[in-house]
Each structure stands twice: as C-alpha cells, then as structure tokens.
C-alpha positions as a Python dict, from the first residue, in 0.01 Angstrom:
ca = {
    (1, 'M'): (0, 0, 0),
    (2, 'E'): (290, 27, -247),
    (3, 'D'): (233, -332, -359),
    (4, 'K'): (-134, -255, -415),
    (5, 'K'): (-49, 49, -628),
    (6, 'R'): (208, -147, -825),
    (7, 'I'): (-34, -427, -909),
    (8, 'K'): (-315, -188, -994),
    (9, 'A'): (-82, 9, -1222),
    (10, 'L'): (21, -314, -1395),
    (11, 'F'): (-337, -403, -1486),
    (12, 'D'): (-406, -45, -1592),
    (13, 'R'): (-111, -68, -1835),
    (14, 'Y'): (-238, -404, -1961),
    (15, 'R'): (-580, -259, -2039),
    (16, 'K'): (-432, 43, -2216),
    (17, 'G'): (-192, -170, -2418),
    (18, 'T'): (118, -5, -2272),
    (19, 'A'): (242, -304, -2067),
    (20, 'T'): (591, -427, -2150),
    (21, 'A'): (651, -774, -2302),
    (22, 'E'): (773, -894, -1961),
    (23, 'E'): (464, -766, -1783),
    (24, 'K'): (236, -924, -2044),
    (25, 'Q'): (419, -1253, -2000),
    (26, 'A'): (375, -1230, -1621),
    (27, 'I'): (0, -1188, -1665),
    (28, 'A'): (-12, -1468, -1920),
    (29, 'N'): (175, -1703, -1683),
    (30, 'W'): (-69, -1623, -1407),
    (31, 'L'): (-373, -1678, -1625),
    (32, 'A'): (-226, -2007, -1742),
    (33, 'Q'): (-250, -2132, -1386),
    (34, 'L'): (-627, -2065, -1413),
    (35, 'D'): (-657, -2300, -1714),
    (36, 'V'): (-748, -2005, -1936),
    (37, 'P'): (-635, -2005, -2302),
    (38, 'E'): (-365, -1766, -2417),
    (39, 'K'): (-616, -1575, -2632),
    (40, 'P'): (-638, -1221, -2497),
    (41, 'L'): (-924, -1162, -2257),
    (42, 'P'): (-1170, -873, -2269),
    (43, 'D'): (-992, -581, -2106),
    (44, 'E'): (-1234, -516, -1821),
    (45, 'L'): (-1243, -886, -1727),
    (46, 'V'): (-867, -936, -1690),
    (47, 'E'): (-836, -758, -1362),
    (48, 'R'): (-1130, -953, -1225),
    (49, 'F'): (-906, -1258, -1210),
    (50, 'A'): (-702, -1096, -938),
    (51, 'V'): (-968, -970, -700),
    (52, 'R'): (-996, -1214, -409),
    (53, 'S'): (-767, -1360, -153),
    (54, 'L'): (-637, -1711, -215),
    (55, 'Q'): (-870, -1856, 46),
    (56, 'Q'): (-1175, -1683, -103),
    (57, 'L'): (-1079, -1780, -453),
    (58, 'R'): (-1046, -2147, -373),
    (59, 'R'): (-1381, -2145, -195),
    (60, 'K'): (-1557, -1964, -477),
    (61, 'L'): (-1412, -2184, -750),
    (62, 'E'): (-1535, -2514, -607),
    (63, 'P'): (-1856, -2552, -812),
    (64, 'P'): (-2070, -2871, -815),
    (65, 'A'): (-1930, -3155, -1025),
    (66, 'A'): (-2222, -3115, -1270),
    (67, 'V'): (-2104, -2765, -1363),
    (68, 'T'): (-1730, -2792, -1408),
    (69, 'K'): (-1410, -2876, -1225),
    (70, 'V'): (-1142, -2624, -1140),
    (71, 'R'): (-784, -2719, -1066),
    (72, 'S'): (-604, -2590, -761),
    (73, 'L'): (-460, -2246, -833),
    (74, 'R'): (-123, -2080, -790),
    (75, 'Y'): (-55, -1713, -800),
    (76, 'W'): (233, -1530, -958),
    (77, 'L'): (137, -1242, -728),
    (78, 'S'): (310, -1223, -392),
    (79, 'G'): (88, -1327, -99),
    (80, 'A'): (108, -990, 74),
    (81, 'A'): (36, -794, -242),
    (82, 'A'): (-250, -1020, -343),
    (83, 'A'): (-414, -1002, -2),
    (84, 'C'): (-395, -623, -25),
    (85, 'L'): (-550, -592, -368),
    (86, 'L'): (-773, -894, -380),
    (87, 'G'): (-1110, -930, -211),
    (88, 'A'): (-1316, -644, -345),
    (89, 'L'): (-1439, -756, -687),
    (90, 'S'): (-1593, -1065, -846),
    (91, 'V'): (-1400, -1348, -1005),
    (92, 'F'): (-1435, -1467, -1361),
    (93, 'L'): (-1302, -1777, -1528),
    (94, 'I'): (-1340, -1740, -1901),
    (95, 'R'): (-1292, -1994, -2179),
    (96, 'H'): (-1338, -1858, -2527),
    (97, 'N'): (-1462, -1996, -2862),
    (98, 'G'): (-1774, -2171, -2742),
    (99, 'Q'): (-1626, -2326, -2426),
    (100, 'K'): (-1782, -2282, -2084),
    (101, 'H'): (-1751, -1966, -1884),
    (102, 'L'): (-1761, -1971, -1508),
    (103, 'A'): (-1855, -1650, -1333),
    (104, 'S'): (-1883, -1618, -958),
    (105, 'I'): (-2089, -1307, -893),
    (106, 'T'): (-2142, -1165, -549),
    (107, 'G'): (-2260, -841, -392),
    (108, 'Q'): (-2578, -641, -346),
    (109, 'P'): (-2797, -532, -638),
    (110, 'A'): (-2699, -199, -790),
    (111, 'L'): (-2934, -30, -1036),
    (112, 'A'): (-2747, 106, -1337),
    (113, 'S'): (-2816, 456, -1460),
    (114, 'L'): (-3034, 457, -1773),
    (115, 'H'): (-2917, 800, -1880),
    (116, 'N'): (-2549, 736, -1978),
    (117, 'T'): (-2494, 591, -2326),
    (118, 'P'): (-2183, 371, -2335),
    (119, 'E'): (-1926, 372, -2614),
    (120, 'R'): (-1951, -9, -2623),
    (121, 'S'): (-2258, -221, -2550),
    (122, 'R'): (-2242, -372, -2206),
    (123, 'L'): (-2432, -581, -1956),
    (124, 'H'): (-2442, -430, -1605),
    (125, 'L'): (-2477, -696, -1335),
    (126, 'A'): (-2630, -662, -995),
    (127, 'D'): (-2297, -635, -816),
    (128, 'G'): (-2181, -348, -1032),
    (129, 'T'): (-1976, -558, -1268),
    (130, 'D'): (-1987, -448, -1634),
    (131, 'I'): (-1943, -706, -1915),
    (132, 'D'): (-1833, -573, -2252),
    (133, 'L'): (-2071, -758, -2485),
    (134, 'E'): (-1858, -696, -2791),
    (135, 'A'): (-1559, -859, -2625),
    (136, 'V'): (-1736, -1171, -2496),
    (137, 'A'): (-1933, -1275, -2803),
    (138, 'D'): (-2012, -1649, -2814),
    (139, 'S'): (-1979, -1693, -2441),
    (140, 'T'): (-2157, -1841, -2144),
    (141, 'V'): (-2165, -1673, -1805),
    (142, 'I'): (-2262, -1883, -1503),
    (143, 'L'): (-2400, -1656, -1232),
    (144, 'D'): (-2477, -1934, -982),
    (145, 'E'): (-2590, -2297, -975),
    (146, 'S'): (-2927, -2213, -1128),
    (147, 'T'): (-2868, -1920, -1362),
    (148, 'R'): (-2673, -1893, -1684),
    (149, 'I'): (-2642, -1623, -1954),
    (150, 'Y'): (-2571, -1723, -2311),
    (151, 'I'): (-2425, -1452, -2530),
    (152, 'H'): (-2426, -1510, -2907),
    (153, 'D'): (-2477, -1308, -3222),
    (154, 'R'): (-2603, -994, -3040),
    (155, 'E'): (-2843, -1196, -2830),
    (156, 'V'): (-2829, -1230, -2447),
    (157, 'R'): (-3035, -1529, -2335),
    (158, 'Y'): (-3109, -1616, -1972),
    (159, 'E'): (-3169, -1964, -1841),
    (160, 'S'): (-3292, -1987, -1481),
    (161, 'R'): (-3373, -2310, -1300),
    (162, 'G'): (-3514, -2368, -957),
    (163, 'A'): (-3607, -2135, -674),
    (164, 'T'): (-3252, -2039, -582),
    (165, 'A'): (-3200, -1802, -872),
    (166, 'S'): (-3127, -1447, -771),
    (167, 'I'): (-3395, -1180, -825),
    (168, 'A'): (-3127, -918, -867),
    (169, 'E'): (-3158, -681, -1159),
    (170, 'H'): (-2939, -656, -1471),
    (171, 'T'): (-2925, -374, -1721),
    (172, 'L'): (-2830, -405, -2089),
    (173, 'L'): (-2704, -81, -2237),
    (174, 'T'): (-2648, -53, -2610),
    (175, 'A'): (-2396, 174, -2779),
    (176, 'P'): (-2490, 403, -3067),
    (177, 'G'): (-2514, 206, -3388),
    (178, 'Q'): (-2570, -131, -3213),
    (179, 'R'): (-2881, -331, -3135),
    (180, 'Y'): (-2921, -629, -2905),
    (181, 'R'): (-3189, -883, -2814),
    (182, 'V'): (-3257, -1022, -2467),
    (183, 'V'): (-3443, -1349, -2407),
    (184, 'L'): (-3567, -1370, -2045),
    (185, 'P'): (-3629, -1692, -1849),
    (186, 'D'): (-4005, -1664, -1920),
    (187, 'S'): (-3927, -1664, -2295),
    (188, 'T'): (-4013, -1295, -2331),
    (189, 'R'): (-3797, -1130, -2602),
    (190, 'I'): (-3683, -771, -2596),
    (191, 'W'): (-3513, -600, -2891),
    (192, 'I'): (-3311, -303, -2763),
    (193, 'N'): (-3239, -26, -3010),
    (194, 'A'): (-2914, 169, -3029),
    (195, 'A'): (-2825, 406, -2743),
    (196, 'S'): (-3095, 248, -2522),
    (197, 'A'): (-3113, 59, -2196),
    (198, 'V'): (-3345, -195, -2038),
    (199, 'T'): (-3336, -309, -1675),
    (200, 'Y'): (-3494, -641, -1577),
    (201, 'P'): (-3472, -899, -1299),
    (202, 'V'): (-3281, -1224, -1349),
    (203, 'R'): (-3591, -1402, -1228),
    (204, 'F'): (-3940, -1256, -1211),
    (205, 'R'): (-4157, -1243, -900),
    (206, 'E'): (-4442, -1492, -884),
    (207, 'D'): (-4707, -1215, -906),
    (208, 'L'): (-4555, -970, -1147),
    (209, 'R'): (-4307, -933, -1434),
    (210, 'M'): (-4154, -589, -1463),
    (211, 'A'): (-3890, -409, -1671),
    (212, 'R'): (-3772, -48, -1700),
    (213, 'M'): (-3633, 116, -2007),
    (214, 'S'): (-3491, 426, -2167),
    (215, 'G'): (-3452, 483, -2541),
    (216, 'E'): (-3639, 242, -2763),
    (217, 'A'): (-3727, -128, -2725),
    (218, 'Y'): (-3958, -377, -2888),
    (219, 'F'): (-4120, -639, -2664),
    (220, 'E'): (-4263, -980, -2743),
    (221, 'V'): (-4408, -1078, -2410),
    (222, 'S'): (-4462, -1448, -2338),
    (223, 'R'): (-4831, -1500, -2263),
    (224, 'A'): (-4907, -1614, -1910),
    (225, 'A'): (-5251, -1588, -1752),
    (226, 'N'): (-5256, -1398, -1419),
    (227, 'W'): (-4891, -1302, -1463),
    (228, 'P'): (-4892, -947, -1594),
    (229, 'F'): (-4586, -785, -1754),
    (230, 'V'): (-4530, -415, -1680),
    (231, 'V'): (-4288, -184, -1856),
    (232, 'K'): (-4198, 153, -1706),
    (233, 'T'): (-4012, 428, -1890),
    (234, 'A'): (-3748, 644, -1727),
    (235, 'N'): (-3896, 887, -1476),
    (236, 'E'): (-4212, 670, -1497),
    (237, 'H'): (-4377, 905, -1745),
    (238, 'M'): (-4541, 605, -1907),
    (239, 'M'): (-4632, 254, -1781),
    (240, 'V'): (-4755, -24, -2007),
    (241, 'R'): (-4930, -335, -1870),
    (242, 'V'): (-4983, -657, -2071),
    (243, 'L'): (-5037, -1028, -2034),
    (244, 'G'): (-4895, -1145, -2369),
    (245, 'T'): (-4843, -922, -2671),
    (246, 'S'): (-4601, -741, -2907),
    (247, 'F'): (-4540, -370, -2880),
    (248, 'N'): (-4278, -97, -2933),
    (249, 'I'): (-4194, 180, -2687),
    (250, 'S'): (-3998, 491, -2773),
    (251, 'A'): (-3882, 699, -2476),
    (252, 'W'): (-3573, 895, -2570),
    (253, 'Q'): (-3422, 1114, -2302),
    (254, 'D'): (-3380, 1408, -2543),
    (255, 'S'): (-3743, 1399, -2655),
    (256, 'D'): (-4049, 1548, -2488),
    (257, 'T'): (-4276, 1278, -2627),
    (258, 'L'): (-4315, 911, -2540),
    (259, 'Q'): (-4468, 664, -2787),
    (260, 'A'): (-4615, 319, -2748),
    (261, 'T'): (-4717, 118, -3056),
    (262, 'L'): (-4919, -202, -3033),
    (263, 'V'): (-4843, -467, -3296),
    (264, 'S'): (-5052, -757, -3167),
    (265, 'G'): (-5259, -846, -2858),
    (266, 'S'): (-5372, -570, -2624),
    (267, 'V'): (-5210, -334, -2378),
    (268, 'A'): (-5320, -83, -2120),
    (269, 'L'): (-5102, 221, -2059),
    (270, 'K'): (-5096, 489, -1797),
    (271, 'T'): (-4919, 820, -1844),
    (272, 'G'): (-4794, 1093, -1612),
    (273, 'K'): (-4971, 1100, -1280),
    (274, 'T'): (-5311, 995, -1413),
    (275, 'S'): (-5495, 717, -1240),
    (276, 'G'): (-5681, 576, -1542),
    (277, 'W'): (-5562, 331, -1802),
    (278, 'Q'): (-5579, 382, -2180),
    (279, 'L'): (-5645, 68, -2388),
    (280, 'L'): (-5473, 22, -2721),
    (281, 'K'): (-5573, -192, -3014),
    (282, 'P'): (-5339, -346, -3270),
    (283, 'S'): (-5198, -88, -3518),
    (284, 'Q'): (-5255, 198, -3276),
    (285, 'K'): (-4990, 428, -3136),
    (286, 'A'): (-5018, 636, -2822),
    (287, 'I'): (-4821, 961, -2812),
    (288, 'Y'): (-4777, 1133, -2476),
    (289, 'S'): (-4632, 1480, -2435),
    (290, 'T'): (-4436, 1544, -2116),
    (291, 'R'): (-4476, 1918, -2176),
    (292, 'D'): (-4854, 1953, -2173),
    (293, 'H'): (-4937, 1601, -2045),
    (294, 'Q'): (-5167, 1538, -2343),
    (295, 'L'): (-5223, 1187, -2483),
    (296, 'Q'): (-5335, 1113, -2838),
    (297, 'V'): (-5398, 776, -3007),
    (298, 'L'): (-5338, 730, -3381),
    (299, 'A'): (-5375, 454, -3634),
    (300, 'V'): (-5033, 366, -3778),
    (301, 'N'): (-4844, 129, -4004),
    (302, 'T'): (-4664, -89, -3752),
    (303, 'D'): (-4399, -188, -4007),
    (304, 'R'): (-4270, 168, -4003),
    (305, 'E'): (-4272, 187, -3628),
    (306, 'T'): (-4071, -134, -3587),
    (307, 'D'): (-3846, -122, -3893),
    (308, 'W'): (-3529, -95, -3682),
    (309, 'V'): (-3603, -438, -3532),
    (310, 'Y'): (-3550, -594, -3877),
    (311, 'E'): (-3248, -375, -3959),
    (312, 'R'): (-3459, -164, -4196),
    (313, 'L'): (-3519, 209, -4226),
    (314, 'V'): (-3861, 314, -4353),
    (315, 'F'): (-3949, 682, -4416),
    (316, 'R'): (-4280, 804, -4554),
    (317, 'R'): (-4291, 1187, -4578),
    (318, 'T'): (-4104, 1186, -4249),
    (319, 'P'): (-3994, 1526, -4112),
    (320, 'M'): (-3619, 1571, -4167),
    (321, 'K'): (-3548, 1629, -3799),
    (322, 'E'): (-3692, 1287, -3721),
    (323, 'V'): (-3501, 1132, -4014),
    (324, 'L'): (-3167, 1266, -3895),
    (325, 'E'): (-3228, 1154, -3536),
    (326, 'K'): (-3301, 805, -3659),
    (327, 'L'): (-2998, 794, -3888),
    (328, 'S'): (-2778, 924, -3607),
    (329, 'R'): (-2878, 640, -3376),
    (330, 'F'): (-2880, 373, -3645),
    (331, 'Y'): (-2534, 450, -3788),
    (332, 'N'): (-2368, 619, -3487),
    (333, 'V'): (-2298, 949, -3663),
    (334, 'S'): (-2361, 1316, -3587),
    (335, 'F'): (-2516, 1568, -3819),
    (336, 'E'): (-2420, 1931, -3851),
    (337, 'M'): (-2657, 2162, -4032),
    (338, 'R'): (-2514, 2426, -4263),
    (339, 'N'): (-2856, 2499, -4408),
    (340, 'K'): (-3131, 2525, -4142),
    (341, 'A'): (-3396, 2522, -4416),
    (342, 'I'): (-3334, 2147, -4445),
    (343, 'Y'): (-3543, 2099, -4126),
    (344, 'Q'): (-3845, 2202, -4333),
    (345, 'Y'): (-3802, 1905, -4568),
    (346, 'T'): (-3966, 1565, -4552),
    (347, 'F'): (-3806, 1241, -4672),
    (348, 'T'): (-3939, 917, -4823),
    (349, 'G'): (-3740, 600, -4877),
    (350, 'T'): (-3693, 239, -4760),
    (351, 'F'): (-3344, 104, -4686),
    (352, 'E'): (-3257, -247, -4582),
    (353, 'D'): (-2902, -341, -4486),
    (354, 'K'): (-2762, -35, -4663),
    (355, 'P'): (-2451, 159, -4559),
    (356, 'L'): (-2496, 521, -4457),
    (357, 'K'): (-2341, 644, -4782),
    (358, 'K'): (-2617, 478, -4986),
    (359, 'V'): (-2881, 657, -4778),
    (360, 'L'): (-2706, 994, -4806),
    (361, 'D'): (-2650, 949, -5179),
    (362, 'Y'): (-3023, 882, -5229),
    (363, 'M'): (-3107, 1185, -5014),
    (364, 'Q'): (-2878, 1399, -5226),
    (365, 'L'): (-3024, 1271, -5555),
    (366, 'S'): (-3381, 1321, -5446),
    (367, 'S'): (-3335, 1677, -5319),
    (368, 'N'): (-3102, 1972, -5328),
    (369, 'I'): (-2929, 1861, -5008),
    (370, 'R'): (-2550, 1819, -5034),
    (371, 'Y'): (-2337, 1643, -4778),
    (372, 'S'): (-1976, 1585, -4678),
    (373, 'T'): (-1827, 1366, -4408),
    (374, 'L'): (-1531, 1404, -4174),
    (375, 'T'): (-1396, 1216, -3874),
    (376, 'K'): (-1324, 1365, -3532),
    (377, 'G'): (-1160, 1107, -3310),
    (378, 'K'): (-1394, 807, -3316),
    (379, 'K'): (-1693, 1006, -3430),
    (380, 'T'): (-1815, 1051, -3787),
    (381, 'I'): (-1961, 1394, -3863),
    (382, 'V'): (-2196, 1451, -4159),
    (383, 'E'): (-2235, 1807, -4275),
    (384, 'L'): (-2556, 1886, -4461),
    (385, 'K'): (-2581, 2197, -4677),
}
C-alpha cells in the first residue's frame, strides 16, 4: 500500500510540475524503455503508461504486424509496486509530431455527462479515459485493429473498418472559446461550438445513426437511403430526424428555448412529449419553449444562424442579452453589467476573425456603452457601464 501511494504521489507531482529533477529523470528513463520520445507527454496520459501489470502490458502491446511493432519492455518501477498500482487503467503508447499513436482501450462504455463544461477541450472515451485534445494535436489514436482516430487542426476524424469495430460511445466536450469538428465513419461532419458536447457511437448500428448533444452543433449528415440519422438534445426536449441534410441545433443548458435551423435538405423534428413530427424547409428555424411547450417556425437568414461555424459573428438588431451570451462563449469571457439599461439595447455588426477588443471598441463607438477589462485567475471579466 505504501508503494502504491508513493508511485501515485510521484505521478501527481509530475502532472502539477512539482516533481524534482531526479523524479523527472526517473520517469523519462522509464518512458524511454517504451520507445517514446523525450518530448513531454500530455499530463493526463503520462500516468496511463503505468497502469497494467507487466504480463498484461506485454499481452496488450502485441499488435498485428500491419499496425506496428513494440519492443519488449522493462520497468523502472519495482515489481511489487507496479503490480499494486498497475492494472486498473488503459495503456497508451504515444509518438508525437505526426508519428503513430498506439492506444489500447478496454473497459465498459461510460456515458459522459453533457452538463459539465471542461476548462480544456477533451474527448471522453467509452472506458472513462479523457484525452486532452489541446495536448495531443496532430496525433493518431488506435482504439483497436479496426478503429483509428485522427486528431489534427481542431478536427477529430474517425476511421472504422470491418465488423469488429466497437459500438461504444465517445463524447467530445469543448471548452469555452474553442470549437471542434468531428468526422464520423459514415462521413457525417459535426461542428461543435464552444462549451458544448456531442455524444456519438464509434460505429453506427445498421438500422439507425444517432447522436446526443448539449450546447450548439452544426451537422452535415451524409446521405444514406433507409439509414436515418437522429439527433437528441439533453433531456430529450427535442429530437431531429434526417436522412441527409445540413442543420444547426442550439440547446444551451441555461436557456429555456431550443432552436433547430435547416440549411439544406429536409428534417422532421419532435419536441417535448408530443407524438407528431414537424417538418422544416430550408431557411426555416423551429423554436421550442421548454416553459410553455410551444413551438414556432420562422423564416431566417441561415448565414446568421451558422456564423460561428465559419469563425464569424453576425448581429442584426440582436438583443444585447443574446449578443453578450454569444460573445461570452466565443471568446471565453464573462460580462458584468454596471448599467442594467444596456439589456434594452440591440446591436448590429459583422466580425470575422476579430479579437474581442475590436468588437468591444466598435460597440463603444456605436453606442454610449463603456467597458473595462480585468483578469481574475484564468478568467477575463468585461465590465459594461
């Protein structure tokens, strides 16, 4: 037990950056036996290297010759200590800078919560493992012989071959101020807005494709006859059913309305506990209230509804409350109101690839709003007055 605590404490110090030079060298020497470069690994993945017994590790790291070859391994950990600590988690072999990544993932599917926004964007795997997407940019994760995940330039792309691929679910959760795109094995693309989450299977069932989401996401569903694609929002307040189309869904946890905007194709949506389906046409938006369970359909400009997908911000006489909510998610800032009358304002402007200061300066020039910024820890606060 003391050995287990000692080793666990060592990895905790490594993650926090408080490990001594001798301790860091011990970890580096051990990783060198795994044929891993000296470049520092993502914090949460380091400990994964030391999570199985020697016998389990050798068995797991014997992939087919077509994938890669792994040398026999030696541990710097003592046998007794390793046997005590190892055996609970998955094992990762990581090679950085475009080289192959080998990931041996085991365990039962575990559905991630869609309500907790992470500080850093992450990919939650079926066994409970979390991958820090910011730390493993330009990487390849091999889940098994038939499934790989390619991570590059804020895109997570799945490649699944054969019938042996797992149908376990993954969840991609984005941090405030960050947006990611997922490409599923059927070529469906999902843009995930900041502070949002989408859960999807690694491989779809033969009769149905389904995803669940919270926050905001834009879908380009690959067309496939007799293979419907269904999207459910958190708490299943809204369900959208399509065969092949492009649409945007907004389902923020702090909002009492859900919105679905159709860009192309056709969709059918069902809200609340109703049994009927509402059909949408291109350039229509459905707005559902979770308070009074009313549904209304409006004609809209889809460019405004999907501006975030293209890293743009488009406002046309937009209520200030909605403007600030959008800016908060887009730039990862918080707003504090010194003048409540500001909520009565509307705002018009288009911003493409502009820093927050440019947006606030324009807002200040076009109205009597004044602003100041301060930093509290890792958070930027904007005071409006």
